[in-house]
Amino acid sequence: MKLSRRDLLTYGAAMLAVPRAIHAQSKPVIRIVVGFPPGGATDAIIRAVADRLPALLGQPVIIDNKPGVGGRIAADAVLAAPADGLTYMVAPNATPTFQMLVFAHELRWNILKDFAPVATLASYPLGMGVALNTGATNVREFIEWVRRNPGKASFGAPGLGGQNAFLGVQLAKTAGIDLPVTPYKGTPPMVTDLVGGHLSSAISLIDSMMPHHRSGRIRVIGIFTKERSPLIPEIPTFAEQGVDVTSGEGWTGMWARAGTPAAEVQRMQKALQLALQSSEVKELLTQRLWVQPDFRPGAEMDALQRAELAHWAPIIKESGFKPE
């Protein structure tokens, strides 16, 4: 069979690509450890980005889910791995911030000493939803409802000792109201009770509440960030409504073990930046996961982490919260 010039060019290009493909496959696998189950928000965020990483890094990348203890098991696994640029951790800010401040006596690590920040991937606001039977349509109306109904009001949070729970503590203090926490074993049962009117309010990520808000089954009265979110521009901040609680930004980041070669950290950092610039990744994050692509390099991420620890430490101490 005689090959045309086009066939020869195609065949030649394919042959040139083979060594590159073999070379990429022969490189060691990069492992990204996630401390939460497959299908959860943190897992979904890194998988959206990680699909692009093998092509950008020239080597295979796998996601290794090690759920449990608020992300602590994953952090322990990364700490036990060699600092060679082949193992990374992806976690929400709640893992290092609140593990450090609430459960420090149980930890084997210090996020500022034992891990090196690589980059942030996404950010997202936490907000408050209220049941329709409260009759509240904004923050001020909800505060008045709480005052008129002593002993009846509470806010739901997925567990104790995390950002959601301490945001509620900060809100109650700032507004001068009695608003105890009702802890839940996860977000879905909490939102179910909110929709059913069995829970007066809840603090959560917006992805779990906005579909119910837009269908008229609950009302999201505000978000705990300094500015409105481009994801939900119609929802005002608490600060806009006269309640100065602005520490409710969640974010997801990547860490390496301390001592990882700077060149490896920078290589991963650049790959993450390029992946987050992809229009397909941006659409997936904003339209399906309700999070904003938000790349911040390691130095900025470190400053953000330190500011959060400094902000929450006195609030947690004053609350008197003690883990069981």
Tab-separated table of C-alpha atoms in Angstrom:
chain	number	residue	atom	x	y	z
A	1	MET	CA	0.000	0.000	0.000
A	2	LYS	CA	1.398	3.375	-1.002
A	3	LEU	CA	1.154	6.092	1.658
A	4	SER	CA	0.275	9.658	0.729
A	5	ARG	CA	2.347	12.603	1.893
A	6	ARG	CA	-0.358	13.450	4.451
A	7	ASP	CA	-0.265	9.865	5.774
A	8	LEU	CA	3.501	10.005	6.082
A	9	LEU	CA	3.341	13.303	7.981
A	10	THR	CA	0.651	11.968	10.305
A	11	TYR	CA	2.605	8.752	10.878
A	12	GLY	CA	5.792	10.696	11.534
A	13	ALA	CA	4.100	12.969	14.061
A	14	ALA	CA	2.627	9.976	15.827
A	15	MET	CA	6.038	8.315	16.038
A	16	LEU	CA	7.562	11.479	17.468
A	17	ALA	CA	4.815	11.574	20.115
A	18	VAL	CA	5.391	7.982	21.221
A	19	PRO	CA	8.689	8.624	23.042
A	20	ARG	CA	7.163	11.603	24.836
A	21	ALA	CA	4.154	9.542	25.928
A	22	ILE	CA	6.369	6.669	27.090
A	23	HIS	CA	8.601	9.143	28.909
A	24	ALA	CA	5.615	10.719	30.712
A	25	GLN	CA	4.272	7.309	31.701
A	26	SER	CA	7.685	6.244	32.969
A	27	LYS	CA	7.886	9.205	35.330
A	28	PRO	CA	6.817	8.600	38.935
A	29	VAL	CA	3.199	9.195	39.865
A	30	ILE	CA	2.253	12.374	41.705
A	31	ARG	CA	-0.206	11.659	44.525
A	32	ILE	CA	-2.685	14.265	45.738
A	33	VAL	CA	-4.126	13.264	49.099
A	34	VAL	CA	-7.631	14.475	49.976
A	35	GLY	CA	-8.991	14.102	53.492
A	36	PHE	CA	-12.624	13.836	52.408
A	37	PRO	CA	-14.677	11.229	50.513
A	38	PRO	CA	-15.050	11.097	46.720
A	39	GLY	CA	-17.920	13.262	45.535
A	40	GLY	CA	-17.583	15.866	48.280
A	41	ALA	CA	-16.817	19.516	47.611
A	42	THR	CA	-13.056	19.343	48.254
A	43	ASP	CA	-12.702	16.196	46.181
A	44	ALA	CA	-14.729	17.671	43.311
A	45	ILE	CA	-12.641	20.862	43.238
A	46	ILE	CA	-9.289	19.108	42.960
A	47	ARG	CA	-10.585	16.569	40.440
A	48	ALA	CA	-11.758	19.408	38.186
A	49	VAL	CA	-8.238	20.822	38.264
A	50	ALA	CA	-6.282	17.553	38.375
A	51	ASP	CA	-7.670	16.371	35.036
A	52	ARG	CA	-5.392	18.998	33.457
A	53	LEU	CA	-2.278	18.321	35.496
A	54	PRO	CA	-0.798	15.235	33.741
A	55	ALA	CA	-0.486	17.135	30.458
A	56	LEU	CA	0.941	20.195	32.204
A	57	LEU	CA	3.392	18.294	34.397
A	58	GLY	CA	4.301	15.551	31.950
A	59	GLN	CA	3.634	12.765	34.423
A	60	PRO	CA	0.675	10.850	35.866
A	61	VAL	CA	-1.371	12.279	38.735
A	62	ILE	CA	-3.728	10.350	41.021
A	63	ILE	CA	-6.180	11.426	43.734
A	64	ASP	CA	-5.856	9.467	46.984
A	65	ASN	CA	-8.884	9.893	49.260
A	66	LYS	CA	-8.136	9.367	52.942
A	67	PRO	CA	-11.234	10.712	54.720
A	68	GLY	CA	-11.594	11.093	58.441
A	69	VAL	CA	-11.125	13.363	61.475
A	70	GLY	CA	-11.684	16.586	59.549
A	71	GLY	CA	-8.827	15.963	57.135
A	72	ARG	CA	-6.322	14.983	59.799
A	73	ILE	CA	-5.693	11.486	58.397
A	74	ALA	CA	-4.732	12.951	55.023
A	75	ALA	CA	-2.360	15.434	56.638
A	76	ASP	CA	-0.721	12.638	58.612
A	77	ALA	CA	-0.254	10.654	55.389
A	78	VAL	CA	1.486	13.543	53.640
A	79	LEU	CA	3.654	14.152	56.683
A	80	ALA	CA	4.750	10.501	56.547
A	81	ALA	CA	5.664	10.650	52.844
A	82	PRO	CA	9.087	11.729	51.514
A	83	ALA	CA	9.467	15.455	50.793
A	84	ASP	CA	10.275	14.795	47.145
A	85	GLY	CA	7.531	16.632	45.271
A	86	LEU	CA	5.469	13.500	44.614
A	87	THR	CA	2.924	13.892	47.424
A	88	TYR	CA	0.625	16.851	48.051
A	89	MET	CA	-2.399	17.562	50.221
A	90	VAL	CA	-5.538	19.396	49.146
A	91	ALA	CA	-7.848	20.627	51.897
A	92	PRO	CA	-10.307	23.389	52.774
A	93	ASN	CA	-9.063	26.141	55.058
A	94	ALA	CA	-11.092	24.633	57.894
A	95	THR	CA	-8.678	21.703	58.133
A	96	PRO	CA	-5.517	23.617	59.105
A	97	THR	CA	-7.183	26.593	60.787
A	98	PHE	CA	-9.638	24.868	63.096
A	99	GLN	CA	-7.656	21.683	63.619
A	100	MET	CA	-4.768	23.873	64.780
A	101	LEU	CA	-6.874	26.079	67.048
A	102	VAL	CA	-9.298	23.518	68.472
A	103	PHE	CA	-7.501	20.182	68.361
A	104	ALA	CA	-3.822	21.210	68.523
A	105	HIS	CA	-3.189	18.889	71.480
A	106	GLU	CA	-4.126	15.904	69.293
A	107	LEU	CA	-2.119	16.838	66.191
A	108	ARG	CA	1.190	15.416	65.039
A	109	TRP	CA	1.853	18.504	62.917
A	110	ASN	CA	1.830	22.278	62.764
A	111	ILE	CA	0.582	23.654	59.452
A	112	LEU	CA	3.048	26.574	59.583
A	113	LYS	CA	6.113	24.437	60.300
A	114	ASP	CA	5.502	21.003	58.802
A	115	PHE	CA	3.834	21.968	55.506
A	116	ALA	CA	4.722	24.282	52.634
A	117	PRO	CA	1.849	26.173	50.990
A	118	VAL	CA	1.680	25.660	47.222
A	119	ALA	CA	-1.372	27.650	46.097
A	120	THR	CA	-5.047	28.271	46.689
A	121	LEU	CA	-7.442	26.809	44.129
A	122	ALA	CA	-10.879	28.222	44.869
A	123	SER	CA	-12.821	30.385	47.290
A	124	TYR	CA	-16.471	30.426	48.279
A	125	PRO	CA	-18.687	32.252	50.769
A	126	LEU	CA	-20.443	30.742	53.737
A	127	GLY	CA	-23.949	32.016	54.293
A	128	MET	CA	-26.990	31.708	56.511
A	129	GLY	CA	-30.296	30.258	55.421
A	130	VAL	CA	-33.486	30.623	57.465
A	131	ALA	CA	-36.677	28.620	57.504
A	132	LEU	CA	-39.738	30.189	55.911
A	133	ASN	CA	-41.714	29.853	59.143
A	134	THR	CA	-39.484	32.496	60.749
A	135	GLY	CA	-40.957	35.046	58.357
A	136	ALA	CA	-37.525	36.692	58.063
A	137	THR	CA	-36.400	38.033	54.694
A	138	ASN	CA	-33.139	39.662	55.809
A	139	VAL	CA	-30.632	39.654	58.645
A	140	ARG	CA	-32.312	42.357	60.732
A	141	GLU	CA	-35.689	40.617	60.553
A	142	PHE	CA	-34.128	37.334	61.627
A	143	ILE	CA	-32.387	38.979	64.590
A	144	GLU	CA	-35.720	40.473	65.690
A	145	TRP	CA	-37.423	37.091	65.301
A	146	VAL	CA	-34.762	35.500	67.532
A	147	ARG	CA	-35.357	38.169	70.180
A	148	ARG	CA	-39.124	37.588	70.052
A	149	ASN	CA	-38.729	33.823	70.316
A	150	PRO	CA	-36.322	33.118	73.194
A	151	GLY	CA	-35.497	29.452	73.518
A	152	LYS	CA	-36.832	28.570	70.078
A	153	ALA	CA	-34.064	29.807	67.817
A	154	SER	CA	-30.839	28.006	66.993
A	155	PHE	CA	-28.534	27.648	64.036
A	156	GLY	CA	-27.471	24.385	62.468
A	157	ALA	CA	-23.850	23.571	61.705
A	158	PRO	CA	-22.309	20.399	60.276
A	159	GLY	CA	-20.451	19.408	63.433
A	160	LEU	CA	-18.805	21.373	66.208
A	161	GLY	CA	-15.391	23.003	66.300
A	162	GLY	CA	-15.414	24.247	62.699
A	163	GLN	CA	-15.796	27.499	60.800
A	164	ASN	CA	-19.578	27.199	60.475
A	165	ALA	CA	-20.082	26.783	64.214
A	166	PHE	CA	-17.761	29.628	65.205
A	167	LEU	CA	-19.319	31.958	62.638
A	168	GLY	CA	-22.586	31.437	64.486
A	169	VAL	CA	-20.872	32.240	67.782
A	170	GLN	CA	-19.430	35.422	66.289
A	171	LEU	CA	-22.818	36.388	64.818
A	172	ALA	CA	-24.649	35.914	68.107
A	173	LYS	CA	-22.099	38.025	69.980
A	174	THR	CA	-22.064	40.805	67.382
A	175	ALA	CA	-25.863	40.960	67.170
A	176	GLY	CA	-26.373	40.580	70.913
A	177	ILE	CA	-28.715	37.581	70.637
A	178	ASP	CA	-28.973	34.114	72.162
A	179	LEU	CA	-28.465	31.724	69.253
A	180	PRO	CA	-27.167	28.296	70.311
A	181	VAL	CA	-25.778	25.792	67.838
A	182	THR	CA	-27.533	22.599	66.792
A	183	PRO	CA	-24.836	20.241	65.474
A	184	TYR	CA	-25.499	17.802	62.637
A	185	LYS	CA	-23.584	14.841	61.259
A	186	GLY	CA	-23.225	16.398	57.847
A	187	THR	CA	-24.864	19.072	55.723
A	188	PRO	CA	-27.678	17.118	53.959
A	189	PRO	CA	-29.714	16.280	57.102
A	190	MET	CA	-29.249	19.852	58.340
A	191	VAL	CA	-30.602	21.356	55.127
A	192	THR	CA	-33.465	18.844	55.125
A	193	ASP	CA	-34.525	20.054	58.580
A	194	LEU	CA	-34.177	23.678	57.474
A	195	VAL	CA	-36.397	23.122	54.441
A	196	GLY	CA	-38.923	21.284	56.616
A	197	GLY	CA	-39.065	24.110	59.147
A	198	HIS	CA	-37.690	21.948	61.985
A	199	LEU	CA	-34.578	24.147	62.222
A	200	SER	CA	-34.829	27.936	62.298
A	201	SER	CA	-31.493	28.688	60.616
A	202	ALA	CA	-28.300	27.116	59.319
A	203	ILE	CA	-24.804	28.227	58.350
A	204	SER	CA	-23.319	26.412	55.404
A	205	LEU	CA	-21.602	26.631	52.045
A	206	ILE	CA	-23.891	28.200	49.485
A	207	ASP	CA	-24.017	25.191	47.145
A	208	SER	CA	-26.175	23.300	49.641
A	209	MET	CA	-28.674	26.143	50.176
A	210	MET	CA	-29.018	28.210	47.018
A	211	PRO	CA	-31.094	25.679	45.018
A	212	HIS	CA	-33.633	25.661	47.871
A	213	HIS	CA	-33.483	29.453	48.112
A	214	ARG	CA	-34.183	29.890	44.414
A	215	SER	CA	-37.043	27.390	44.537
A	216	GLY	CA	-38.611	29.313	47.436
A	217	ARG	CA	-38.234	26.623	50.113
A	218	ILE	CA	-35.825	28.582	52.363
A	219	ARG	CA	-34.365	32.054	52.314
A	220	VAL	CA	-30.650	32.777	52.255
A	221	ILE	CA	-30.487	36.082	54.132
A	222	GLY	CA	-26.794	36.884	53.767
A	223	ILE	CA	-23.207	35.761	53.332
A	224	PHE	CA	-20.313	36.222	55.764
A	225	THR	CA	-17.777	37.851	53.439
A	226	LYS	CA	-16.533	41.412	52.981
A	227	GLU	CA	-18.026	41.762	49.513
A	228	ARG	CA	-20.839	40.166	47.540
A	229	SER	CA	-19.939	37.025	45.680
A	230	PRO	CA	-19.981	36.984	41.858
A	231	LEU	CA	-21.469	33.491	42.205
A	232	ILE	CA	-24.623	34.898	43.869
A	233	PRO	CA	-24.604	38.683	43.374
A	234	GLU	CA	-28.221	38.964	44.513
A	235	ILE	CA	-27.362	37.891	48.083
A	236	PRO	CA	-26.175	40.772	50.326
A	237	THR	CA	-23.428	40.455	52.905
A	238	PHE	CA	-24.080	40.586	56.627
A	239	ALA	CA	-21.909	43.715	56.798
A	240	GLU	CA	-24.178	45.470	54.269
A	241	GLN	CA	-27.069	44.778	56.614
A	242	GLY	CA	-25.372	46.259	59.646
A	243	VAL	CA	-23.882	43.129	61.219
A	244	ASP	CA	-20.103	43.234	60.896
A	245	VAL	CA	-19.225	39.541	60.533
A	246	THR	CA	-16.971	39.147	57.500
A	247	SER	CA	-14.799	36.120	58.264
A	248	GLY	CA	-16.928	33.598	56.390
A	249	GLU	CA	-14.847	32.993	53.304
A	250	GLY	CA	-13.969	29.383	52.673
A	251	TRP	CA	-11.105	28.394	50.426
A	252	THR	CA	-9.386	25.283	49.193
A	253	GLY	CA	-5.629	25.025	48.906
A	254	MET	CA	-2.731	22.677	48.229
A	255	TRP	CA	0.196	21.976	50.528
A	256	ALA	CA	3.423	20.004	50.209
A	257	ARG	CA	5.443	18.613	53.050
A	258	ALA	CA	7.988	21.082	54.425
A	259	GLY	CA	11.375	20.489	52.858
A	260	THR	CA	10.004	19.703	49.412
A	261	PRO	CA	12.397	21.169	46.827
A	262	ALA	CA	11.335	24.696	45.887
A	263	ALA	CA	11.595	23.830	42.195
A	264	GLU	CA	9.001	21.064	42.602
A	265	VAL	CA	6.645	23.323	44.544
A	266	GLN	CA	6.960	26.043	41.899
A	267	ARG	CA	6.394	23.538	39.087
A	268	MET	CA	3.157	22.365	40.670
A	269	GLN	CA	2.169	25.961	41.430
A	270	LYS	CA	2.556	26.953	37.780
A	271	ALA	CA	0.585	23.916	36.613
A	272	LEU	CA	-2.276	24.789	38.974
A	273	GLN	CA	-2.307	28.376	37.736
A	274	LEU	CA	-2.536	27.258	34.111
A	275	ALA	CA	-5.242	24.695	34.884
A	276	LEU	CA	-7.357	27.303	36.668
A	277	GLN	CA	-7.112	29.595	33.636
A	278	SER	CA	-8.867	27.006	31.477
A	279	SER	CA	-12.365	28.102	30.438
A	280	GLU	CA	-13.637	24.543	30.933
A	281	VAL	CA	-12.297	24.396	34.492
A	282	LYS	CA	-13.713	27.846	35.288
A	283	GLU	CA	-17.140	26.821	34.017
A	284	LEU	CA	-17.102	23.568	35.969
A	285	LEU	CA	-16.103	25.270	39.207
A	286	THR	CA	-18.559	28.168	38.981
A	287	GLN	CA	-21.566	26.536	37.334
A	288	ARG	CA	-21.540	23.079	38.897
A	289	LEU	CA	-19.614	23.424	42.145
A	290	TRP	CA	-20.601	26.989	43.148
A	291	VAL	CA	-16.998	28.033	43.839
A	292	GLN	CA	-14.847	30.794	42.377
A	293	PRO	CA	-11.469	29.903	40.816
A	294	ASP	CA	-8.996	31.727	43.036
A	295	PHE	CA	-5.287	31.188	42.451
A	296	ARG	CA	-2.998	32.659	45.098
A	297	PRO	CA	0.661	31.580	45.175
A	298	GLY	CA	2.278	30.076	48.234
A	299	ALA	CA	3.423	33.330	49.864
A	300	GLU	CA	-0.070	34.853	49.666
A	301	MET	CA	-1.616	31.620	50.873
A	302	ASP	CA	0.734	31.583	53.861
A	303	ALA	CA	-0.260	35.154	54.759
A	304	LEU	CA	-3.942	34.228	54.449
A	305	GLN	CA	-3.444	31.212	56.706
A	306	ARG	CA	-1.642	33.222	59.388
A	307	ALA	CA	-4.306	35.955	59.315
A	308	GLU	CA	-7.059	33.380	59.797
A	309	LEU	CA	-5.302	31.779	62.757
A	310	ALA	CA	-4.810	35.198	64.368
A	311	HIS	CA	-8.459	36.152	63.761
A	312	TRP	CA	-10.095	33.011	65.081
A	313	ALA	CA	-7.834	32.277	68.067
A	314	PRO	CA	-9.395	34.858	70.460
A	315	ILE	CA	-12.934	34.060	69.286
A	316	ILE	CA	-12.487	30.358	69.984
A	317	LYS	CA	-10.796	31.029	73.323
A	318	GLU	CA	-13.553	33.395	74.450
A	319	SER	CA	-16.246	30.930	73.399
A	320	GLY	CA	-14.972	28.453	75.966
A	321	PHE	CA	-15.409	25.591	73.504
A	322	LYS	CA	-13.707	22.364	74.534
A	323	PRO	CA	-13.589	19.337	72.213
A	324	GLU	CA	-15.028	16.167	73.665
